PDB file of C-alpha atoms in Angstrom:
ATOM      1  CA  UNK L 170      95.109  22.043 104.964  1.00 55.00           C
ATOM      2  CA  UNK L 171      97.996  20.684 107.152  1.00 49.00           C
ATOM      3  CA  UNK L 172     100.104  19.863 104.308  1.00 48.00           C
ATOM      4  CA  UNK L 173      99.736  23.712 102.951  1.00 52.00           C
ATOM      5  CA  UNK L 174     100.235  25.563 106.275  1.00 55.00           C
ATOM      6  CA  UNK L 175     103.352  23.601 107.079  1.00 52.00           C
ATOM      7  CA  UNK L 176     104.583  24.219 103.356  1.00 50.00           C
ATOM      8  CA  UNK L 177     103.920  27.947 103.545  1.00 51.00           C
ATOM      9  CA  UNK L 178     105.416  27.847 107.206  1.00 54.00           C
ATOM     10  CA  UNK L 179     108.348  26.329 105.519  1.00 53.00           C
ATOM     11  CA  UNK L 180     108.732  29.075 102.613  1.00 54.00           C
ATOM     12  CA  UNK L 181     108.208  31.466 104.884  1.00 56.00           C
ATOM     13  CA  UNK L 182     111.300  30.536 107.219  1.00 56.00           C
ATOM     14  CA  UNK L 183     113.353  30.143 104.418  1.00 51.00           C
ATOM     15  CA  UNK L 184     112.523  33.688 103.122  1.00 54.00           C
ATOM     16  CA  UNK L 185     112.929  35.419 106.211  1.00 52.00           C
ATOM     17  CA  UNK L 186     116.046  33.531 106.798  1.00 55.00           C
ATOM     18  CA  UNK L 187     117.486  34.765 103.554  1.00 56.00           C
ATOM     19  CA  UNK L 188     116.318  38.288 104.213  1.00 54.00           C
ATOM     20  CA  UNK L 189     118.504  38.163 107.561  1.00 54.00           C
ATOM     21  CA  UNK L 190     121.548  36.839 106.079  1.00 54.00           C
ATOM     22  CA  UNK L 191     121.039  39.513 103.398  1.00 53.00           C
ATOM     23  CA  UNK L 192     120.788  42.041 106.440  1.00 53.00           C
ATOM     24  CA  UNK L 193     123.696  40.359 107.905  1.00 56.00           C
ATOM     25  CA  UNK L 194     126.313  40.707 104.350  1.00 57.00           C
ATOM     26  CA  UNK L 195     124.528  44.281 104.338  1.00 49.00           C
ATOM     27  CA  UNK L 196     125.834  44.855 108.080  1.00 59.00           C
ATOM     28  CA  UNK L 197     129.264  43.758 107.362  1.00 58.00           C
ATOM     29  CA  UNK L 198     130.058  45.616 104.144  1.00 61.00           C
ATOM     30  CA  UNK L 199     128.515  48.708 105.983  1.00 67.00           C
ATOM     31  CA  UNK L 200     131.133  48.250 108.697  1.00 79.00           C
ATOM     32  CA  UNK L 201     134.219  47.261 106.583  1.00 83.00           C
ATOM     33  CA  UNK L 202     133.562  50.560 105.139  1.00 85.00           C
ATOM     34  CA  UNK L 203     132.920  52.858 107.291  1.00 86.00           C
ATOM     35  CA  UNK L 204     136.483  51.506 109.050  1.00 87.00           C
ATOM     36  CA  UNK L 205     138.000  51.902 105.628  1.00 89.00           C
ATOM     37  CA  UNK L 206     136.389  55.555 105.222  1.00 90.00           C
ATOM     38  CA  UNK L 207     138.010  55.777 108.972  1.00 90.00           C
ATOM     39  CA  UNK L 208     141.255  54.669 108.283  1.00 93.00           C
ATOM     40  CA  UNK L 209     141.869  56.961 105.683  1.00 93.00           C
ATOM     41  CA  UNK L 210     140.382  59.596 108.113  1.00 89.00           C
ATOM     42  CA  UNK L 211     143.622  58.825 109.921  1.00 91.00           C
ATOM     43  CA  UNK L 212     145.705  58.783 107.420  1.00 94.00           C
ATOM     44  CA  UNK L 213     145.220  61.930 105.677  1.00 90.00           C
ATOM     45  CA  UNK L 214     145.038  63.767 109.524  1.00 86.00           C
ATOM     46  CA  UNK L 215     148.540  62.594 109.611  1.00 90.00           C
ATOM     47  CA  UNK L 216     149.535  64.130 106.159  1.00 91.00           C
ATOM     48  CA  UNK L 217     147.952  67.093 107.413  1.00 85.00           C
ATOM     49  CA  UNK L 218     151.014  67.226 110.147  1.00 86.00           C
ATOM     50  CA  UNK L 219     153.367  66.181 108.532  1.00 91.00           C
ATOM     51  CA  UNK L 220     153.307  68.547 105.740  1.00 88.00           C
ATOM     52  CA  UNK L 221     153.430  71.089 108.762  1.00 84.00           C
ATOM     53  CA  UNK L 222     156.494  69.145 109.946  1.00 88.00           C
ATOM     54  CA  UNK L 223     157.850  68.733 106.115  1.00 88.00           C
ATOM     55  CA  UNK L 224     157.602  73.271 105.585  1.00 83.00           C
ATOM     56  CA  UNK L 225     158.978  73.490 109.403  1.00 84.00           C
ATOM     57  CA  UNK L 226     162.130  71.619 108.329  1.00 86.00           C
ATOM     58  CA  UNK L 227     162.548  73.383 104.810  1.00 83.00           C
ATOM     59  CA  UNK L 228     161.941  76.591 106.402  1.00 80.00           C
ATOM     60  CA  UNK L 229     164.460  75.716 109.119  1.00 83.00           C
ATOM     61  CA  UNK L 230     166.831  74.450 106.565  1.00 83.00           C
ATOM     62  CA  UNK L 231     166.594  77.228 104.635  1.00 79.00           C
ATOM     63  CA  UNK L 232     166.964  80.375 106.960  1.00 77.00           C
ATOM     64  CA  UNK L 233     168.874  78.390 110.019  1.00 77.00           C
ATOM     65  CA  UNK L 234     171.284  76.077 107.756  1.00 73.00           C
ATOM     66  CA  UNK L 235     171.677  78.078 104.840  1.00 65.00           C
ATOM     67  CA  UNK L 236     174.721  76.315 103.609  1.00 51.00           C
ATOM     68  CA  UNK L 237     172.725  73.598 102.915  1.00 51.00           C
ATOM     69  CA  UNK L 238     169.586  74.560 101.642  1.00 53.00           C
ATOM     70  CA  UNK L 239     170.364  74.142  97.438  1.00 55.00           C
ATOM     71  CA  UNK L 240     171.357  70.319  98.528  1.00 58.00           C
ATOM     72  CA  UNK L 241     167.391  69.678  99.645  1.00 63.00           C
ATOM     73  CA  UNK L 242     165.239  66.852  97.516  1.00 75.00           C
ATOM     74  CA  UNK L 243     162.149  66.890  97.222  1.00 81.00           C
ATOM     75  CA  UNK L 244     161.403  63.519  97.116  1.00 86.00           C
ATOM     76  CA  UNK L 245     162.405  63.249 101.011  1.00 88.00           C
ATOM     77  CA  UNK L 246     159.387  65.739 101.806  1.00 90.00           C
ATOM     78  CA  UNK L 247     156.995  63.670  99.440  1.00 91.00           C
ATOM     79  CA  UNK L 248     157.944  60.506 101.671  1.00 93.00           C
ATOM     80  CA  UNK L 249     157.606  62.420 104.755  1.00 92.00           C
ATOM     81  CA  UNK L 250     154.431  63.799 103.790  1.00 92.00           C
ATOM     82  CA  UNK L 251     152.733  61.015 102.278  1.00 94.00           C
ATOM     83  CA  UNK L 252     154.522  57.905 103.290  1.00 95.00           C
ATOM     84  CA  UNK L 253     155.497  58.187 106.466  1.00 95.00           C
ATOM     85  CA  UNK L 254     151.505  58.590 107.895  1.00 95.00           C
ATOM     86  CA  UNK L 255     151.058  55.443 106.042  1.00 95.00           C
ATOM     87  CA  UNK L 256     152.893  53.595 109.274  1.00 95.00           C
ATOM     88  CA  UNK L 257     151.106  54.430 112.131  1.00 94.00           C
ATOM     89  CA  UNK L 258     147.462  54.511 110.345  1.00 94.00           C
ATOM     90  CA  UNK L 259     148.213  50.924 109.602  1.00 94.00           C
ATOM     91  CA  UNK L 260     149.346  49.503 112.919  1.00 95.00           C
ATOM     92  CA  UNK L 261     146.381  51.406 114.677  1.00 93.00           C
ATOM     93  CA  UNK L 262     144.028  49.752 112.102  1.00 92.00           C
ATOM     94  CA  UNK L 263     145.230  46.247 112.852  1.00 93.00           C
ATOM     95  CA  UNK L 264     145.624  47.043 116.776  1.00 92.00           C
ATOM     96  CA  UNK L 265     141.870  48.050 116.740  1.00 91.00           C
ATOM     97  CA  UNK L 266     140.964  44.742 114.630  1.00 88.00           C
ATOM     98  CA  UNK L 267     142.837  42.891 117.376  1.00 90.00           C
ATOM     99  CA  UNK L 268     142.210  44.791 120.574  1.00 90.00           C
ATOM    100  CA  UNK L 269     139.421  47.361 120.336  1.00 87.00           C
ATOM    101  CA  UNK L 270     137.546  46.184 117.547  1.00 85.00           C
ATOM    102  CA  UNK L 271     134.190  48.865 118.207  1.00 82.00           C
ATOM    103  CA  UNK L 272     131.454  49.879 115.603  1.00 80.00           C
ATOM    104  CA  UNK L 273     133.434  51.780 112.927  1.00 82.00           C
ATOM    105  CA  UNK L 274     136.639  52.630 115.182  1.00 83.00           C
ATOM    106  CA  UNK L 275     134.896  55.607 116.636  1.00 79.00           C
ATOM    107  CA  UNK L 276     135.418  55.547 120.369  1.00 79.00           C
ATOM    108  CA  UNK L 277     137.695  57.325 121.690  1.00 73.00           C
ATOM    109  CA  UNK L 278     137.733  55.278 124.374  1.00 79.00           C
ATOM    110  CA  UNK L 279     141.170  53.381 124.183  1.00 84.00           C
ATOM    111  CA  UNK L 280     144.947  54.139 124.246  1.00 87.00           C
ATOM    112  CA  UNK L 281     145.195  53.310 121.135  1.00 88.00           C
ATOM    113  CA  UNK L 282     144.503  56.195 119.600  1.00 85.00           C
ATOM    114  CA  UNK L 283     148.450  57.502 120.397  1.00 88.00           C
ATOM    115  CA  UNK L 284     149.750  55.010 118.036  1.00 91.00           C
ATOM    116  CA  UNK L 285     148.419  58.128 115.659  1.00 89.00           C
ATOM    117  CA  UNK L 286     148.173  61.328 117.881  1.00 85.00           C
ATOM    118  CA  UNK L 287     152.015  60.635 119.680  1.00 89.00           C
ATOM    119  CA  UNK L 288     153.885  60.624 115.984  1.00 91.00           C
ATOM    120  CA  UNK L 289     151.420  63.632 114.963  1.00 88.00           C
ATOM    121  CA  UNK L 290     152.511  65.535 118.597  1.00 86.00           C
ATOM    122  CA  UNK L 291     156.263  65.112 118.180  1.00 90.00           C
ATOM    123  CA  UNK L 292     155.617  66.811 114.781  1.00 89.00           C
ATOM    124  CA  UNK L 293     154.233  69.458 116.395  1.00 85.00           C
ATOM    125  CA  UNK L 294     156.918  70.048 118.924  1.00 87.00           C
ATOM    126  CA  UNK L 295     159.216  69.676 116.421  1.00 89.00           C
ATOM    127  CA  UNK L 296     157.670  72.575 114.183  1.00 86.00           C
ATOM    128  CA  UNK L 297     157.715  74.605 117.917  1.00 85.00           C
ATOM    129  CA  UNK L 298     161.781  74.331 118.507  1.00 88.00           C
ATOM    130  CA  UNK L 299     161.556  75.207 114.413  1.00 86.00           C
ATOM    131  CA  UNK L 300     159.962  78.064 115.387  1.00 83.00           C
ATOM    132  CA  UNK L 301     161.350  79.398 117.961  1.00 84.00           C
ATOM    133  CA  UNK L 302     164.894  78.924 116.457  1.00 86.00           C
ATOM    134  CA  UNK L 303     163.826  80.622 112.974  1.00 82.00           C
ATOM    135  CA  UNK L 304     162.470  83.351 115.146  1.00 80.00           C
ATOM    136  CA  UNK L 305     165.734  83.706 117.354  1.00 83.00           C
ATOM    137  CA  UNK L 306     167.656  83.777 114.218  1.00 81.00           C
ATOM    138  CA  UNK L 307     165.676  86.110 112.568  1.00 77.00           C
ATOM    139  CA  UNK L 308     166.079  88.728 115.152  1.00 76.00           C
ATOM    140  CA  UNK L 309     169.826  88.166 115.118  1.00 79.00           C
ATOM    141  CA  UNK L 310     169.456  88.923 111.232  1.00 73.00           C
ATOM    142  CA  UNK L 311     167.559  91.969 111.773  1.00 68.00           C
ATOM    143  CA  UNK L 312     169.751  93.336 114.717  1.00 71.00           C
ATOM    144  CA  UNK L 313     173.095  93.329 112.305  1.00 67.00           C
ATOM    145  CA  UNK L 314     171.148  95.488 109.329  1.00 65.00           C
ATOM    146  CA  UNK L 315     171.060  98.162 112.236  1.00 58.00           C
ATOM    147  CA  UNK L 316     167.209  98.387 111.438  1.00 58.00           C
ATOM    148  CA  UNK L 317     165.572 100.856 114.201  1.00 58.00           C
ATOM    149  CA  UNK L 318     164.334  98.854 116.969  1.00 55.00           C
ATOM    150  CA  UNK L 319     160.450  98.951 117.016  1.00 54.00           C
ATOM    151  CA  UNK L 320     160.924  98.218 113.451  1.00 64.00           C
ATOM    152  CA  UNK L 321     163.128  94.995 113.928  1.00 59.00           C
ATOM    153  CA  UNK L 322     160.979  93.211 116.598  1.00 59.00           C
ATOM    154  CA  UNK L 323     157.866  94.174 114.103  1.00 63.00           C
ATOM    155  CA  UNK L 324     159.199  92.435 111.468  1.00 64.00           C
ATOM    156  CA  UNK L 325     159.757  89.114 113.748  1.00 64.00           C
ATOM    157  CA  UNK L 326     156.266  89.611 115.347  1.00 65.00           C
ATOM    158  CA  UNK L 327     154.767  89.100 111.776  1.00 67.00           C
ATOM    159  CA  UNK L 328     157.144  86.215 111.122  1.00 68.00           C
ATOM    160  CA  UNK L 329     155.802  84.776 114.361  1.00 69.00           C
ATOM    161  CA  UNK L 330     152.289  85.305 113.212  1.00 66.00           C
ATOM    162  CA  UNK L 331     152.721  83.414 109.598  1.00 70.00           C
ATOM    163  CA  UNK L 332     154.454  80.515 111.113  1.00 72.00           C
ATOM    164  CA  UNK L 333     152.661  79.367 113.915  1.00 71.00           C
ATOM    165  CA  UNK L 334     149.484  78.824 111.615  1.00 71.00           C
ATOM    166  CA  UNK L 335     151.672  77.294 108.831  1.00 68.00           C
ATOM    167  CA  UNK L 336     153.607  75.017 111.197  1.00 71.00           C
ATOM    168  CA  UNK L 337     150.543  74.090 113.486  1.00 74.00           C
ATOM    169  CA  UNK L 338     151.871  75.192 116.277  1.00 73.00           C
ATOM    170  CA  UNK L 339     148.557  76.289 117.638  1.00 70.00           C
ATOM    171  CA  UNK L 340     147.626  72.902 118.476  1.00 72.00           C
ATOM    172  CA  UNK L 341     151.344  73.287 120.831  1.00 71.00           C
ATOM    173  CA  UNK L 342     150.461  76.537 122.514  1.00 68.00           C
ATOM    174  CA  UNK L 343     146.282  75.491 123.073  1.00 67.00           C
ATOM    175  CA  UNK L 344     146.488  71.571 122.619  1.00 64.00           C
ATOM    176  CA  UNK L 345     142.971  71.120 124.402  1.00 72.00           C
ATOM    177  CA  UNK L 346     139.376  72.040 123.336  1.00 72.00           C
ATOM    178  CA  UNK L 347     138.108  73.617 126.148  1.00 77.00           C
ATOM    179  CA  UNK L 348     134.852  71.889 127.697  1.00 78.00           C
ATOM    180  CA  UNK L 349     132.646  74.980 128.439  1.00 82.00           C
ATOM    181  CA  UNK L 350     130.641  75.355 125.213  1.00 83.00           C
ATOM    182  CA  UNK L 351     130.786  78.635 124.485  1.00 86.00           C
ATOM    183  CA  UNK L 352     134.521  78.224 125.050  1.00 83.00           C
ATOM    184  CA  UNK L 353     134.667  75.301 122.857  1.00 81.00           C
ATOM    185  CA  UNK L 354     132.820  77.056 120.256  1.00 84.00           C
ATOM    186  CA  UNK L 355     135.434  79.932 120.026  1.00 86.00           C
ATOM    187  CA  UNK L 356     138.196  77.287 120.179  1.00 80.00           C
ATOM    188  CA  UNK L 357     136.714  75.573 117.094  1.00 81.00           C
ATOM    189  CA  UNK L 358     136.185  79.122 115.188  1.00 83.00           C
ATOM    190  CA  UNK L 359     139.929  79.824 115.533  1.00 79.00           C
ATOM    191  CA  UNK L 360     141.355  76.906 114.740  1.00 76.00           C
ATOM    192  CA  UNK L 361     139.760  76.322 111.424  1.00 75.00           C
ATOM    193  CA  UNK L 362     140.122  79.742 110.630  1.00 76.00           C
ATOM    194  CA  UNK L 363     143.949  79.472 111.377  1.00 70.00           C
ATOM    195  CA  UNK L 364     144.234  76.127 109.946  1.00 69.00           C
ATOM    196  CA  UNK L 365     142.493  76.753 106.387  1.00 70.00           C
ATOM    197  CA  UNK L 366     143.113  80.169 105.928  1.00 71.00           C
ATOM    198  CA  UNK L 367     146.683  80.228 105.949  1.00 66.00           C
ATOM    199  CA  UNK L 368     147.088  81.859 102.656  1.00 67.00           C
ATOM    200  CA  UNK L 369     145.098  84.329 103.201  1.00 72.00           C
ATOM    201  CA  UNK L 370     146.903  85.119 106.664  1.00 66.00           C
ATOM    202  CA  UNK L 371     150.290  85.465 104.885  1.00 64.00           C
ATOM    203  CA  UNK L 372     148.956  87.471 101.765  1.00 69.00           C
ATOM    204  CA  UNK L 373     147.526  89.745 104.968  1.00 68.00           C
ATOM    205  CA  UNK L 374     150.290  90.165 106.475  1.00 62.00           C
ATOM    206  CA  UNK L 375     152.774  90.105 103.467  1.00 62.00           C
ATOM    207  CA  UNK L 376     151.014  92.362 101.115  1.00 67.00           C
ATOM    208  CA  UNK L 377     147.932  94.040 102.601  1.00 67.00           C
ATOM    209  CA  UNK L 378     149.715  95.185 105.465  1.00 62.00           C
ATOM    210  CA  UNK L 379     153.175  95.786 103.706  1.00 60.00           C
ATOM    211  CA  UNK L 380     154.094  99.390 103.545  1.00 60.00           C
ATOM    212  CA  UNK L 381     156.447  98.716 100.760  1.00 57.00           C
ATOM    213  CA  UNK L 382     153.703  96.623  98.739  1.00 53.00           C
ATOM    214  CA  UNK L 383     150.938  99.011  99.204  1.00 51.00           C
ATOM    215  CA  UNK L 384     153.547 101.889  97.743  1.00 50.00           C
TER     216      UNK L 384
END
């Protein structure tokens, strides 16, 4: 009777010790993923900005600096765009490894997080000088055709309304989600409506609300 408890004691360590190793492997791929899955979270939310930053400059380039807008390549964008995100997503996935190495890279937490959010704000302000110089230049167009007024500044109000959603600049002019719920709730309503509707907001204001369209 000895001899079988101690032999079924024994096969029953060994099993629940290979269940918990099994646990263990299970653990670890879960995690290796879900930093993977979060690293490419970071990635692609600095594509997002860059593309901003990438139509700021061709937009810039082609109203402000004219002379030089049939010399652009595209192949500088698609690095921009797509390659350039690449550099800080990796150094803030091997700073958290090192230094803040938390369940899935979650928390907030930790300074590290600029490595990715300072590159994606000097987009932004970037896009914002953009903007404010295609606007200024714009209205110095509009002002030599000798357009009426009311008309002129209308026409650079709705050029002011298409590019702050297509350059981002919303996240310039209201960088914070407020903390008051309801007011965070309203925040969170705007921006994705601003930031995924922006073809719909230009065929609004281009065609819907174009005089000479509608005729």
């Amino acid at each position: 009777m000895v001899v079988k408890e101690q032999a079924h004691n024994i096969i029953t360590t060994k099993s629940e010790s290979s269940k918990h190793k099994k646990m263990k492997r299970l653990d670890f791929a879960e995690t290796v993923s879900c930093k993977v899955l979060q690293f490419f979270h970071q990635y692609m939310l600095g594509c997002n900005y860059f593309w901003m930053l990438c139509e700021g400059i061709y937009l810039h380039t082609l109203i402000v600096v004219a002379v030089f807008a049939e010399e652009q390549r595209l192949h500088w964008y698609y690095l921009l765009g797509w390659g350039f995100p690449l550099v800080p997503a990796s150094i803030h996935a091997v700073a958290r490894a090192k230094y803040f190495n938390d369940n899935c890279w979650m928390s907030v937490d930790t300074h590290l997080l600029y490595i990715v959010h300072g590159p994606i704000m000097a987009a932004l302000l970037v896009n914002f000088f953009f903007l404010l110089n295609i606007v200024r230049v714009l209205v110095t167009k509009l002002r030599d055709t000798h357009r009426a007024e009311s008309n002129m500044y209308m026409k650079a109000v709705r050029a002011t309304l298409i590019l702050v959603p297509l350059l981002g600049i919303q996240f310039v002019i209201i960088p914070w989600r407020p903390e008051n719920r309801l007011a965070g709730e309203i925040y969170d309503y705007i921006m994705h409506i601003l930031m995924h509707y922006q073809g719909l907001l230009v065929a609004t204001i281009f065609c819907f609300f174009n005089g000479e369209v509608s005729l």
